[in-house]
């Protein structure tokens, strides 16, 4: 338990910056998402179908729902239908839970509501937190999810990184007042094989994926927010009218 906690703490530390990390608070990278950004949602849907749906389902999600983010039925059929036969079908996977368990040691969970369970920041940190670790079954480990059974499926894009520790020492040997006597062990993910994407491009891809997962967890949220806005405006007008009416009625009463 303690070890796990410590692991999570170290992981969060390591992620607070891509390279040298020296903060001590438990921190996830804030996901720069915007569920109104339709282009990003579409890119996320494409990435999800291409890279995640082989293993994970999003069974509460119908493919046809993708029309809500501006995709036509044709586009969905041509580009996004791999696992389901028809546009109206749910996003399911062909792989059985039992096979998955045998292959990976853990069944890939359904991702319909993972964004609500884990939060966008965790997902953003997790999908950017893979590193090579020869001691695990898959050869991958993750800063946000120690010894995760999921391999780094986007590694050709992000590249391969390894985890190293560097000792930072204040050159003057002075105590920096941080309680470590001027010496700090800093976790660092070092790139050993670059991927086909730059760090920025990869971050954008993950942002789109997380954006999509957040939207999938609550596809009505866009409409709900718009409706909510107008409901408040109408209520405001009604309050004003009621107040005017009251003034009119009580005008002659003294
Ligand atoms: C090769 C199969 C495979 C692919 C492809 C895959 N995953 Fe996974 N994923 C897994 C497995 C297995 C787990 C369970 C890990 C565990 O419990 O240790 C998992 C776990 C996760 C979790 C953690 C869920 C939780 O709350 O515990 C998230 C989030 C996730 N995957 C997202 C994704 C996304 C996004 C993609 C597409 C970029 C993806 N996965 C592609 C196999 C896969």
PDB file of C-alpha atoms and ligand atoms in Angstrom:
ATOM      1  CA  UNK A   1       0.000   0.000   0.000  1.00  0.00           C
ATOM      2  CA  UNK A   2       2.739   2.395   1.068  1.00  0.00           C
ATOM      3  CA  UNK A   3       4.784   1.392  -1.950  1.00  0.00           C
ATOM      4  CA  UNK A   4       1.866   2.006  -4.251  1.00  0.00           C
ATOM      5  CA  UNK A   5       1.202   5.392  -2.720  1.00  0.00           C
ATOM      6  CA  UNK A   6       4.838   6.300  -3.068  1.00  0.00           C
ATOM      7  CA  UNK A   7       4.784   5.116  -6.665  1.00  0.00           C
ATOM      8  CA  UNK A   8       1.819   7.317  -7.461  1.00  0.00           C
ATOM      9  CA  UNK A   9       3.472  10.245  -5.763  1.00  0.00           C
ATOM     10  CA  UNK A  10       6.678   9.779  -7.718  1.00  0.00           C
ATOM     11  CA  UNK A  11       4.656   9.329 -10.894  1.00  0.00           C
ATOM     12  CA  UNK A  12       2.807  12.559 -10.352  1.00  0.00           C
ATOM     13  CA  UNK A  13       6.061  14.333  -9.629  1.00  0.00           C
ATOM     14  CA  UNK A  14       7.626  13.022 -12.774  1.00  0.00           C
ATOM     15  CA  UNK A  15       4.723  14.174 -14.859  1.00  0.00           C
ATOM     16  CA  UNK A  16       4.541  17.693 -13.631  1.00  0.00           C
ATOM     17  CA  UNK A  17       7.061  18.480 -16.318  1.00  0.00           C
ATOM     18  CA  UNK A  18       8.313  16.529 -19.280  1.00  0.00           C
ATOM     19  CA  UNK A  19      11.952  16.627 -18.235  1.00  0.00           C
ATOM     20  CA  UNK A  20      13.406  17.832 -15.004  1.00  0.00           C
ATOM     21  CA  UNK A  21      10.921  17.546 -12.227  1.00  0.00           C
ATOM     22  CA  UNK A  22      11.305  18.996  -8.815  1.00  0.00           C
ATOM     23  CA  UNK A  23       7.884  19.767  -7.426  1.00  0.00           C
ATOM     24  CA  UNK A  24       6.618  17.770  -4.519  1.00  0.00           C
ATOM     25  CA  UNK A  25       2.868  17.961  -4.817  1.00  0.00           C
ATOM     26  CA  UNK A  26       0.770  15.174  -6.237  1.00  0.00           C
ATOM     27  CA  UNK A  27      -0.142  16.631  -9.568  1.00  0.00           C
ATOM     28  CA  UNK A  28      -1.787  15.461 -12.755  1.00  0.00           C
ATOM     29  CA  UNK A  29      -1.286  17.369 -15.962  1.00  0.00           C
ATOM     30  CA  UNK A  30      -4.387  19.453 -16.639  1.00  0.00           C
ATOM     31  CA  UNK A  31      -6.067  18.237 -19.825  1.00  0.00           C
ATOM     32  CA  UNK A  32      -6.596  21.187 -22.182  1.00  0.00           C
ATOM     33  CA  UNK A  33      -9.921  19.870 -23.458  1.00  0.00           C
ATOM     34  CA  UNK A  34     -12.985  21.625 -24.833  1.00  0.00           C
ATOM     35  CA  UNK A  35     -16.074  19.554 -25.607  1.00  0.00           C
ATOM     36  CA  UNK A  36     -17.355  22.331 -27.881  1.00  0.00           C
ATOM     37  CA  UNK A  37     -14.382  21.846 -30.193  1.00  0.00           C
ATOM     38  CA  UNK A  38     -16.024  19.659 -32.822  1.00  0.00           C
ATOM     39  CA  UNK A  39     -12.850  19.217 -34.893  1.00  0.00           C
ATOM     40  CA  UNK A  40     -11.041  17.911 -31.832  1.00  0.00           C
ATOM     41  CA  UNK A  41     -13.938  15.558 -30.969  1.00  0.00           C
ATOM     42  CA  UNK A  42     -13.904  14.183 -34.507  1.00  0.00           C
ATOM     43  CA  UNK A  43     -10.146  13.650 -34.419  1.00  0.00           C
ATOM     44  CA  UNK A  44     -10.565  11.959 -31.051  1.00  0.00           C
ATOM     45  CA  UNK A  45     -13.300   9.679 -32.395  1.00  0.00           C
ATOM     46  CA  UNK A  46     -11.067   8.686 -35.298  1.00  0.00           C
ATOM     47  CA  UNK A  47      -8.134   7.936 -33.000  1.00  0.00           C
ATOM     48  CA  UNK A  48     -10.365   6.012 -30.606  1.00  0.00           C
ATOM     49  CA  UNK A  49     -11.738   3.777 -33.351  1.00  0.00           C
ATOM     50  CA  UNK A  50      -8.289   3.228 -34.855  1.00  0.00           C
ATOM     51  CA  UNK A  51      -6.247   2.665 -31.732  1.00  0.00           C
ATOM     52  CA  UNK A  52      -8.500   1.709 -28.842  1.00  0.00           C
ATOM     53  CA  UNK A  53     -11.609  -0.060 -30.083  1.00  0.00           C
ATOM     54  CA  UNK A  54      -9.618  -3.222 -30.910  1.00  0.00           C
ATOM     55  CA  UNK A  55      -9.476  -3.929 -27.220  1.00  0.00           C
ATOM     56  CA  UNK A  56     -11.833  -1.540 -25.446  1.00  0.00           C
ATOM     57  CA  UNK A  57     -15.529  -1.147 -26.040  1.00  0.00           C
ATOM     58  CA  UNK A  58     -17.587   1.952 -25.477  1.00  0.00           C
ATOM     59  CA  UNK A  59     -20.747  -0.043 -25.238  1.00  0.00           C
ATOM     60  CA  UNK A  60     -23.009   2.758 -24.085  1.00  0.00           C
ATOM     61  CA  UNK A  61     -22.157   4.646 -27.233  1.00  0.00           C
ATOM     62  CA  UNK A  62     -23.924   4.131 -30.510  1.00  0.00           C
ATOM     63  CA  UNK A  63     -21.960   4.866 -33.650  1.00  0.00           C
ATOM     64  CA  UNK A  64     -24.897   6.917 -34.861  1.00  0.00           C
ATOM     65  CA  UNK A  65     -24.396   9.239 -31.911  1.00  0.00           C
ATOM     66  CA  UNK A  66     -21.260  10.420 -33.693  1.00  0.00           C
ATOM     67  CA  UNK A  67     -23.591  12.447 -35.880  1.00  0.00           C
ATOM     68  CA  UNK A  68     -23.925  14.728 -32.886  1.00  0.00           C
ATOM     69  CA  UNK A  69     -20.328  15.820 -33.343  1.00  0.00           C
ATOM     70  CA  UNK A  70     -20.882  16.734 -36.946  1.00  0.00           C
ATOM     71  CA  UNK A  71     -20.040  13.505 -38.737  1.00  0.00           C
ATOM     72  CA  UNK A  72     -22.339  12.338 -41.515  1.00  0.00           C
ATOM     73  CA  UNK A  73     -23.639   8.791 -41.739  1.00  0.00           C
ATOM     74  CA  UNK A  74     -21.405   8.305 -44.789  1.00  0.00           C
ATOM     75  CA  UNK A  75     -18.296   9.446 -42.956  1.00  0.00           C
ATOM     76  CA  UNK A  76     -19.052   7.175 -40.025  1.00  0.00           C
ATOM     77  CA  UNK A  77     -19.635   4.223 -42.327  1.00  0.00           C
ATOM     78  CA  UNK A  78     -16.522   4.828 -44.427  1.00  0.00           C
ATOM     79  CA  UNK A  79     -14.034   5.784 -41.753  1.00  0.00           C
ATOM     80  CA  UNK A  80     -15.184   4.719 -38.354  1.00  0.00           C
ATOM     81  CA  UNK A  81     -16.952   1.401 -38.621  1.00  0.00           C
ATOM     82  CA  UNK A  82     -14.530  -1.336 -37.801  1.00  0.00           C
ATOM     83  CA  UNK A  83     -16.106  -3.307 -35.045  1.00  0.00           C
ATOM     84  CA  UNK A  84     -19.792  -2.783 -35.682  1.00  0.00           C
ATOM     85  CA  UNK A  85     -21.615  -3.644 -38.846  1.00  0.00           C
ATOM     86  CA  UNK A  86     -24.255  -0.955 -38.880  1.00  0.00           C
ATOM     87  CA  UNK A  87     -24.272   2.707 -38.003  1.00  0.00           C
ATOM     88  CA  UNK A  88     -26.938   2.151 -35.353  1.00  0.00           C
ATOM     89  CA  UNK A  89     -24.960  -0.486 -33.485  1.00  0.00           C
ATOM     90  CA  UNK A  90     -23.086   0.006 -30.225  1.00  0.00           C
ATOM     91  CA  UNK A  91     -19.339   0.426 -30.122  1.00  0.00           C
ATOM     92  CA  UNK A  92     -18.368  -3.085 -29.138  1.00  0.00           C
ATOM     93  CA  UNK A  93     -15.277  -5.209 -29.501  1.00  0.00           C
ATOM     94  CA  UNK A  94     -14.911  -8.608 -31.085  1.00  0.00           C
ATOM     95  CA  UNK A  95     -12.464  -9.821 -28.459  1.00  0.00           C
ATOM     96  CA  UNK A  96     -14.000 -11.762 -25.587  1.00  0.00           C
ATOM     97  CA  UNK A  97     -13.319 -10.814 -21.984  1.00  0.00           C
ATOM     98  CA  UNK A  98     -11.815 -14.259 -21.384  1.00  0.00           C
ATOM     99  CA  UNK A  99      -9.325 -14.010 -24.265  1.00  0.00           C
ATOM    100  CA  UNK A 100      -8.389 -10.542 -23.161  1.00  0.00           C
ATOM    101  CA  UNK A 101      -7.722 -11.724 -19.665  1.00  0.00           C
ATOM    102  CA  UNK A 102      -5.506 -14.502 -20.949  1.00  0.00           C
ATOM    103  CA  UNK A 103      -3.563 -12.216 -23.264  1.00  0.00           C
ATOM    104  CA  UNK A 104      -3.118  -9.200 -21.056  1.00  0.00           C
ATOM    105  CA  UNK A 105      -3.716 -10.514 -17.551  1.00  0.00           C
ATOM    106  CA  UNK A 106      -6.550  -8.026 -17.169  1.00  0.00           C
ATOM    107  CA  UNK A 107      -9.592  -7.390 -19.285  1.00  0.00           C
ATOM    108  CA  UNK A 108      -9.603  -3.975 -20.978  1.00  0.00           C
ATOM    109  CA  UNK A 109     -12.470  -2.136 -19.269  1.00  0.00           C
ATOM    110  CA  UNK A 110     -15.317  -0.558 -21.182  1.00  0.00           C
ATOM    111  CA  UNK A 111     -14.447   3.085 -21.728  1.00  0.00           C
ATOM    112  CA  UNK A 112     -17.966   4.562 -21.988  1.00  0.00           C
ATOM    113  CA  UNK A 113     -17.773   6.323 -18.664  1.00  0.00           C
ATOM    114  CA  UNK A 114     -14.077   6.113 -17.830  1.00  0.00           C
ATOM    115  CA  UNK A 115     -13.780   9.899 -18.046  1.00  0.00           C
ATOM    116  CA  UNK A 116     -16.301  10.248 -15.243  1.00  0.00           C
ATOM    117  CA  UNK A 117     -14.551   7.602 -13.150  1.00  0.00           C
ATOM    118  CA  UNK A 118     -11.000   8.784 -13.653  1.00  0.00           C
ATOM    119  CA  UNK A 119     -11.309  12.388 -14.714  1.00  0.00           C
ATOM    120  CA  UNK A 120      -9.889  14.057 -17.806  1.00  0.00           C
ATOM    121  CA  UNK A 121      -6.603  15.046 -16.180  1.00  0.00           C
ATOM    122  CA  UNK A 122      -5.860  11.489 -15.137  1.00  0.00           C
ATOM    123  CA  UNK A 123      -6.573  10.200 -18.654  1.00  0.00           C
ATOM    124  CA  UNK A 124      -4.399  12.906 -20.175  1.00  0.00           C
ATOM    125  CA  UNK A 125      -1.562  12.055 -17.798  1.00  0.00           C
ATOM    126  CA  UNK A 126      -2.019   8.303 -18.235  1.00  0.00           C
ATOM    127  CA  UNK A 127      -1.963   8.300 -22.035  1.00  0.00           C
ATOM    128  CA  UNK A 128       1.212  10.391 -21.991  1.00  0.00           C
ATOM    129  CA  UNK A 129       2.824   8.439 -19.158  1.00  0.00           C
ATOM    130  CA  UNK A 130       3.999   5.184 -20.733  1.00  0.00           C
ATOM    131  CA  UNK A 131       7.623   4.110 -20.544  1.00  0.00           C
ATOM    132  CA  UNK A 132       9.656   1.003 -21.306  1.00  0.00           C
ATOM    133  CA  UNK A 133      10.025  -1.428 -18.430  1.00  0.00           C
ATOM    134  CA  UNK A 134      11.506  -4.860 -19.164  1.00  0.00           C
ATOM    135  CA  UNK A 135      10.230  -6.232 -15.849  1.00  0.00           C
ATOM    136  CA  UNK A 136       6.578  -6.164 -16.916  1.00  0.00           C
ATOM    137  CA  UNK A 137       4.741  -8.669 -19.128  1.00  0.00           C
ATOM    138  CA  UNK A 138       4.041  -6.155 -21.861  1.00  0.00           C
ATOM    139  CA  UNK A 139       7.410  -4.452 -21.600  1.00  0.00           C
ATOM    140  CA  UNK A 140       5.627  -1.194 -20.715  1.00  0.00           C
ATOM    141  CA  UNK A 141       4.836   0.570 -17.522  1.00  0.00           C
ATOM    142  CA  UNK A 142       2.987   3.768 -16.751  1.00  0.00           C
ATOM    143  CA  UNK A 143       3.606   6.651 -14.403  1.00  0.00           C
ATOM    144  CA  UNK A 144      -0.072   7.086 -13.575  1.00  0.00           C
ATOM    145  CA  UNK A 145      -0.910   3.366 -13.409  1.00  0.00           C
ATOM    146  CA  UNK A 146       1.886   1.234 -12.032  1.00  0.00           C
ATOM    147  CA  UNK A 147       2.364  -2.068 -13.883  1.00  0.00           C
ATOM    148  CA  UNK A 148      -0.651  -1.497 -16.082  1.00  0.00           C
ATOM    149  CA  UNK A 149      -1.635  -4.482 -18.231  1.00  0.00           C
ATOM    150  CA  UNK A 150      -2.197  -2.276 -21.268  1.00  0.00           C
ATOM    151  CA  UNK A 151       0.696  -2.034 -23.707  1.00  0.00           C
ATOM    152  CA  UNK A 152       1.601   1.411 -25.024  1.00  0.00           C
ATOM    153  CA  UNK A 153      -0.492   1.187 -28.169  1.00  0.00           C
ATOM    154  CA  UNK A 154       0.548   4.640 -29.364  1.00  0.00           C
ATOM    155  CA  UNK A 155       4.274   4.068 -28.975  1.00  0.00           C
ATOM    156  CA  UNK A 156       5.102   4.380 -32.660  1.00  0.00           C
ATOM    157  CA  UNK A 157       3.693   7.896 -32.431  1.00  0.00           C
ATOM    158  CA  UNK A 158       5.109   8.978 -29.083  1.00  0.00           C
ATOM    159  CA  UNK A 159       8.353   7.009 -29.197  1.00  0.00           C
ATOM    160  CA  UNK A 160       9.969   4.894 -26.529  1.00  0.00           C
ATOM    161  CA  UNK A 161      11.011   6.411 -23.263  1.00  0.00           C
ATOM    162  CA  UNK A 162      12.777   4.949 -20.260  1.00  0.00           C
ATOM    163  CA  UNK A 163      12.609   6.027 -16.671  1.00  0.00           C
ATOM    164  CA  UNK A 164      15.757   7.327 -15.104  1.00  0.00           C
ATOM    165  CA  UNK A 165      16.601   9.042 -11.893  1.00  0.00           C
ATOM    166  CA  UNK A 166      18.994  11.904 -11.745  1.00  0.00           C
ATOM    167  CA  UNK A 167      20.525  13.331  -8.638  1.00  0.00           C
ATOM    168  CA  UNK A 168      20.383  17.065  -8.619  1.00  0.00           C
ATOM    169  CA  UNK A 169      22.914  18.711  -6.391  1.00  0.00           C
ATOM    170  CA  UNK A 170      23.249  22.338  -5.709  1.00  0.00           C
ATOM    171  CA  UNK A 171      26.722  23.237  -6.989  1.00  0.00           C
ATOM    172  CA  UNK A 172      27.524  25.366  -3.968  1.00  0.00           C
ATOM    173  CA  UNK A 173      26.587  22.489  -1.685  1.00  0.00           C
ATOM    174  CA  UNK A 174      24.234  24.842   0.107  1.00  0.00           C
ATOM    175  CA  UNK A 175      21.022  23.637   1.657  1.00  0.00           C
ATOM    176  CA  UNK A 176      18.288  24.982  -0.579  1.00  0.00           C
ATOM    177  CA  UNK A 177      15.906  24.987   2.320  1.00  0.00           C
ATOM    178  CA  UNK A 178      13.760  22.343   0.693  1.00  0.00           C
ATOM    179  CA  UNK A 179      14.435  19.785   3.370  1.00  0.00           C
ATOM    180  CA  UNK A 180      16.730  17.675   1.229  1.00  0.00           C
ATOM    181  CA  UNK A 181      20.035  19.302   2.038  1.00  0.00           C
ATOM    182  CA  UNK A 182      20.416  20.620  -1.485  1.00  0.00           C
ATOM    183  CA  UNK A 183      20.271  17.122  -2.977  1.00  0.00           C
ATOM    184  CA  UNK A 184      17.263  15.925  -4.831  1.00  0.00           C
ATOM    185  CA  UNK A 185      16.457  12.759  -6.697  1.00  0.00           C
ATOM    186  CA  UNK A 186      14.554  13.670  -9.780  1.00  0.00           C
ATOM    187  CA  UNK A 187      12.582  11.322 -11.972  1.00  0.00           C
ATOM    188  CA  UNK A 188      12.950  11.746 -15.656  1.00  0.00           C
ATOM    189  CA  UNK A 189      11.549  10.018 -18.717  1.00  0.00           C
ATOM    190  CA  UNK A 190      14.222   9.928 -21.322  1.00  0.00           C
ATOM    191  CA  UNK A 191      13.454   9.389 -24.984  1.00  0.00           C
ATOM    192  CA  UNK A 192      15.399   6.459 -26.414  1.00  0.00           C
ATOM    193  CA  UNK A 193      13.610   6.060 -29.748  1.00  0.00           C
ATOM    194  CA  UNK A 194      11.687   9.054 -31.034  1.00  0.00           C
ATOM    195  CA  UNK A 195       8.240   8.385 -32.440  1.00  0.00           C
ATOM    196  CA  UNK A 196       6.742   9.684 -35.651  1.00  0.00           C
ATOM    197  CA  UNK A 197       5.185  12.624 -33.811  1.00  0.00           C
ATOM    198  CA  UNK A 198       6.740  15.523 -31.963  1.00  0.00           C
ATOM    199  CA  UNK A 199       5.881  15.924 -28.293  1.00  0.00           C
ATOM    200  CA  UNK A 200       3.436  18.683 -29.205  1.00  0.00           C
ATOM    201  CA  UNK A 201       1.716  16.652 -31.922  1.00  0.00           C
ATOM    202  CA  UNK A 202       1.390  13.721 -29.546  1.00  0.00           C
ATOM    203  CA  UNK A 203      -0.050  15.930 -26.811  1.00  0.00           C
ATOM    204  CA  UNK A 204      -2.638  17.224 -29.290  1.00  0.00           C
ATOM    205  CA  UNK A 205      -3.608  13.678 -30.266  1.00  0.00           C
ATOM    206  CA  UNK A 206      -4.032  12.692 -26.624  1.00  0.00           C
ATOM    207  CA  UNK A 207      -5.978  15.912 -25.961  1.00  0.00           C
ATOM    208  CA  UNK A 208      -8.390  14.950 -28.774  1.00  0.00           C
ATOM    209  CA  UNK A 209      -8.731  11.404 -27.444  1.00  0.00           C
ATOM    210  CA  UNK A 210      -9.447  12.598 -23.912  1.00  0.00           C
ATOM    211  CA  UNK A 211     -11.854  15.206 -25.265  1.00  0.00           C
ATOM    212  CA  UNK A 212     -13.730  12.443 -27.067  1.00  0.00           C
ATOM    213  CA  UNK A 213     -13.781  10.203 -23.991  1.00  0.00           C
ATOM    214  CA  UNK A 214     -15.142  13.056 -21.887  1.00  0.00           C
ATOM    215  CA  UNK A 215     -17.839  13.688 -24.452  1.00  0.00           C
ATOM    216  CA  UNK A 216     -18.667   9.950 -24.735  1.00  0.00           C
ATOM    217  CA  UNK A 217     -19.104   9.748 -20.967  1.00  0.00           C
ATOM    218  CA  UNK A 218     -21.887  12.295 -21.323  1.00  0.00           C
ATOM    219  CA  UNK A 219     -22.886  12.875 -24.942  1.00  0.00           C
ATOM    220  CA  UNK A 220     -25.786  15.059 -23.928  1.00  0.00           C
ATOM    221  CA  UNK A 221     -23.593  17.578 -22.198  1.00  0.00           C
ATOM    222  CA  UNK A 222     -23.293  19.948 -25.145  1.00  0.00           C
ATOM    223  CA  UNK A 223     -27.054  20.146 -25.601  1.00  0.00           C
ATOM    224  CA  UNK A 224     -27.630  20.245 -21.863  1.00  0.00           C
ATOM    225  CA  UNK A 225     -25.363  23.222 -21.417  1.00  0.00           C
ATOM    226  CA  UNK A 226     -26.973  25.097 -24.295  1.00  0.00           C
ATOM    227  CA  UNK A 227     -30.464  24.365 -23.020  1.00  0.00           C
ATOM    228  CA  UNK A 228     -29.436  25.323 -19.509  1.00  0.00           C
ATOM    229  CA  UNK A 229     -28.212  28.698 -20.715  1.00  0.00           C
ATOM    230  CA  UNK A 230     -31.515  29.573 -22.397  1.00  0.00           C
ATOM    231  CA  UNK A 231     -33.559  28.244 -19.498  1.00  0.00           C
ATOM    232  CA  UNK A 232     -31.729  30.668 -17.216  1.00  0.00           C
ATOM    233  CA  UNK A 233     -32.347  33.571 -19.613  1.00  0.00           C
ATOM    234  CA  UNK A 234     -36.071  32.778 -19.808  1.00  0.00           C
ATOM    235  CA  UNK A 235     -36.286  32.448 -16.013  1.00  0.00           C
ATOM    236  CA  UNK A 236     -34.576  35.832 -15.716  1.00  0.00           C
ATOM    237  CA  UNK A 237     -37.167  37.436 -18.001  1.00  0.00           C
ATOM    238  CA  UNK A 238     -39.988  35.799 -16.030  1.00  0.00           C
ATOM    239  CA  UNK A 239     -38.600  37.147 -12.768  1.00  0.00           C
ATOM    240  CA  UNK A 240     -38.483  40.643 -14.264  1.00  0.00           C
ATOM    241  CA  UNK A 241     -42.089  40.357 -15.508  1.00  0.00           C
ATOM    242  CA  UNK A 242     -43.293  39.068 -12.134  1.00  0.00           C
ATOM    243  CA  UNK A 243     -41.609  41.946 -10.400  1.00  0.00           C
ATOM    244  CA  UNK A 244     -43.200  44.495 -12.766  1.00  0.00           C
ATOM    245  CA  UNK A 245     -46.575  42.868 -12.271  1.00  0.00           C
ATOM    246  CA  UNK A 246     -46.210  43.004  -8.515  1.00  0.00           C
ATOM    247  CA  UNK A 247     -45.313  46.678  -8.740  1.00  0.00           C
ATOM    248  CA  UNK A 248     -48.379  47.320 -10.883  1.00  0.00           C
ATOM    249  CA  UNK A 249     -50.734  45.507  -8.437  1.00  0.00           C
ATOM    250  CA  UNK A 250     -49.402  47.186  -5.328  1.00  0.00           C
ATOM    251  CA  UNK A 251     -49.231  50.649  -6.907  1.00  0.00           C
ATOM    252  CA  UNK A 252     -52.394  51.920  -5.199  1.00  0.00           C
ATOM    253  CA  UNK A 253     -52.077  50.031  -1.944  1.00  0.00           C
ATOM    254  CA  UNK A 254     -50.586  52.078   0.828  1.00  0.00           C
TER     255      UNK A 254
HETATM  256  C1  LIG B   1      -3.963  -4.211 -26.897  1.00  0.00           C
HETATM  257  C2  LIG B   1      -5.219  -3.956 -26.234  1.00  0.00           C
HETATM  258  C3  LIG B   1      -5.473  -2.518 -25.796  1.00  0.00           C
HETATM  259  C4  LIG B   1      -5.547  -1.424 -26.615  1.00  0.00           C
HETATM  260  C5  LIG B   1      -5.409  -1.358 -28.120  1.00  0.00           C
HETATM  261  C6  LIG B   1      -5.861  -0.304 -25.752  1.00  0.00           C
HETATM  262  N1  LIG B   1      -5.956  -0.716 -24.445  1.00  0.00           N
HETATM  263 FE1  LIG B   1      -6.435   0.424 -22.853  1.00  0.00          FE
HETATM  264  N2  LIG B   1      -6.265  -1.171 -21.623  1.00  0.00           N
HETATM  265  C7  LIG B   1      -5.969  -2.467 -22.034  1.00  0.00           C
HETATM  266  C8  LIG B   1      -5.935  -3.331 -20.864  1.00  0.00           C
HETATM  267  C9  LIG B   1      -5.653  -4.837 -20.890  1.00  0.00           C
HETATM  268  C10 LIG B   1      -6.257  -2.517 -19.756  1.00  0.00           C
HETATM  269  C11 LIG B   1      -6.382  -2.956 -18.304  1.00  0.00           C
HETATM  270  C12 LIG B   1      -5.126  -2.572 -17.585  1.00  0.00           C
HETATM  271  C13 LIG B   1      -5.082  -3.057 -16.157  1.00  0.00           C
HETATM  272  O1  LIG B   1      -6.125  -3.166 -15.515  1.00  0.00           O
HETATM  273  O2  LIG B   1      -3.951  -3.283 -15.691  1.00  0.00           O
HETATM  274  C14 LIG B   1      -6.429  -1.162 -20.271  1.00  0.00           C
HETATM  275  C15 LIG B   1      -6.727  -0.057 -19.474  1.00  0.00           C
HETATM  276  C16 LIG B   1      -7.016   1.200 -19.955  1.00  0.00           C
HETATM  277  C17 LIG B   1      -7.398   2.330 -19.146  1.00  0.00           C
HETATM  278  C18 LIG B   1      -7.501   2.345 -17.651  1.00  0.00           C
HETATM  279  C19 LIG B   1      -8.903   2.121 -17.244  1.00  0.00           C
HETATM  280  C20 LIG B   1      -9.064   2.181 -15.767  1.00  0.00           C
HETATM  281  O3  LIG B   1      -9.737   3.101 -15.306  1.00  0.00           O
HETATM  282  O4  LIG B   1      -8.484   1.337 -15.082  1.00  0.00           O
HETATM  283  C21 LIG B   1      -7.633   3.381 -19.986  1.00  0.00           C
HETATM  284  C22 LIG B   1      -8.084   4.776 -19.615  1.00  0.00           C
HETATM  285  C23 LIG B   1      -7.368   2.918 -21.327  1.00  0.00           C
HETATM  286  N3  LIG B   1      -6.990   1.577 -21.269  1.00  0.00           N
HETATM  287  C24 LIG B   1      -7.464   3.704 -22.434  1.00  0.00           C
HETATM  288  C25 LIG B   1      -7.129   3.290 -23.708  1.00  0.00           C
HETATM  289  C26 LIG B   1      -7.152   4.152 -24.863  1.00  0.00           C
HETATM  290  C27 LIG B   1      -7.587   5.616 -24.874  1.00  0.00           C
HETATM  291  C28 LIG B   1      -6.738   3.413 -25.911  1.00  0.00           C
HETATM  292  C29 LIG B   1      -6.520   3.873 -27.339  1.00  0.00           C
HETATM  293  C30 LIG B   1      -5.477   4.853 -27.508  1.00  0.00           C
HETATM  294  C31 LIG B   1      -6.462   2.061 -25.415  1.00  0.00           C
HETATM  295  N4  LIG B   1      -6.705   2.026 -24.083  1.00  0.00           N
HETATM  296  C32 LIG B   1      -6.033   0.984 -26.212  1.00  0.00           C
HETATM  297  C33 LIG B   1      -5.741  -2.889 -23.320  1.00  0.00           C
HETATM  298  C34 LIG B   1      -5.724  -2.072 -24.440  1.00  0.00           C
END
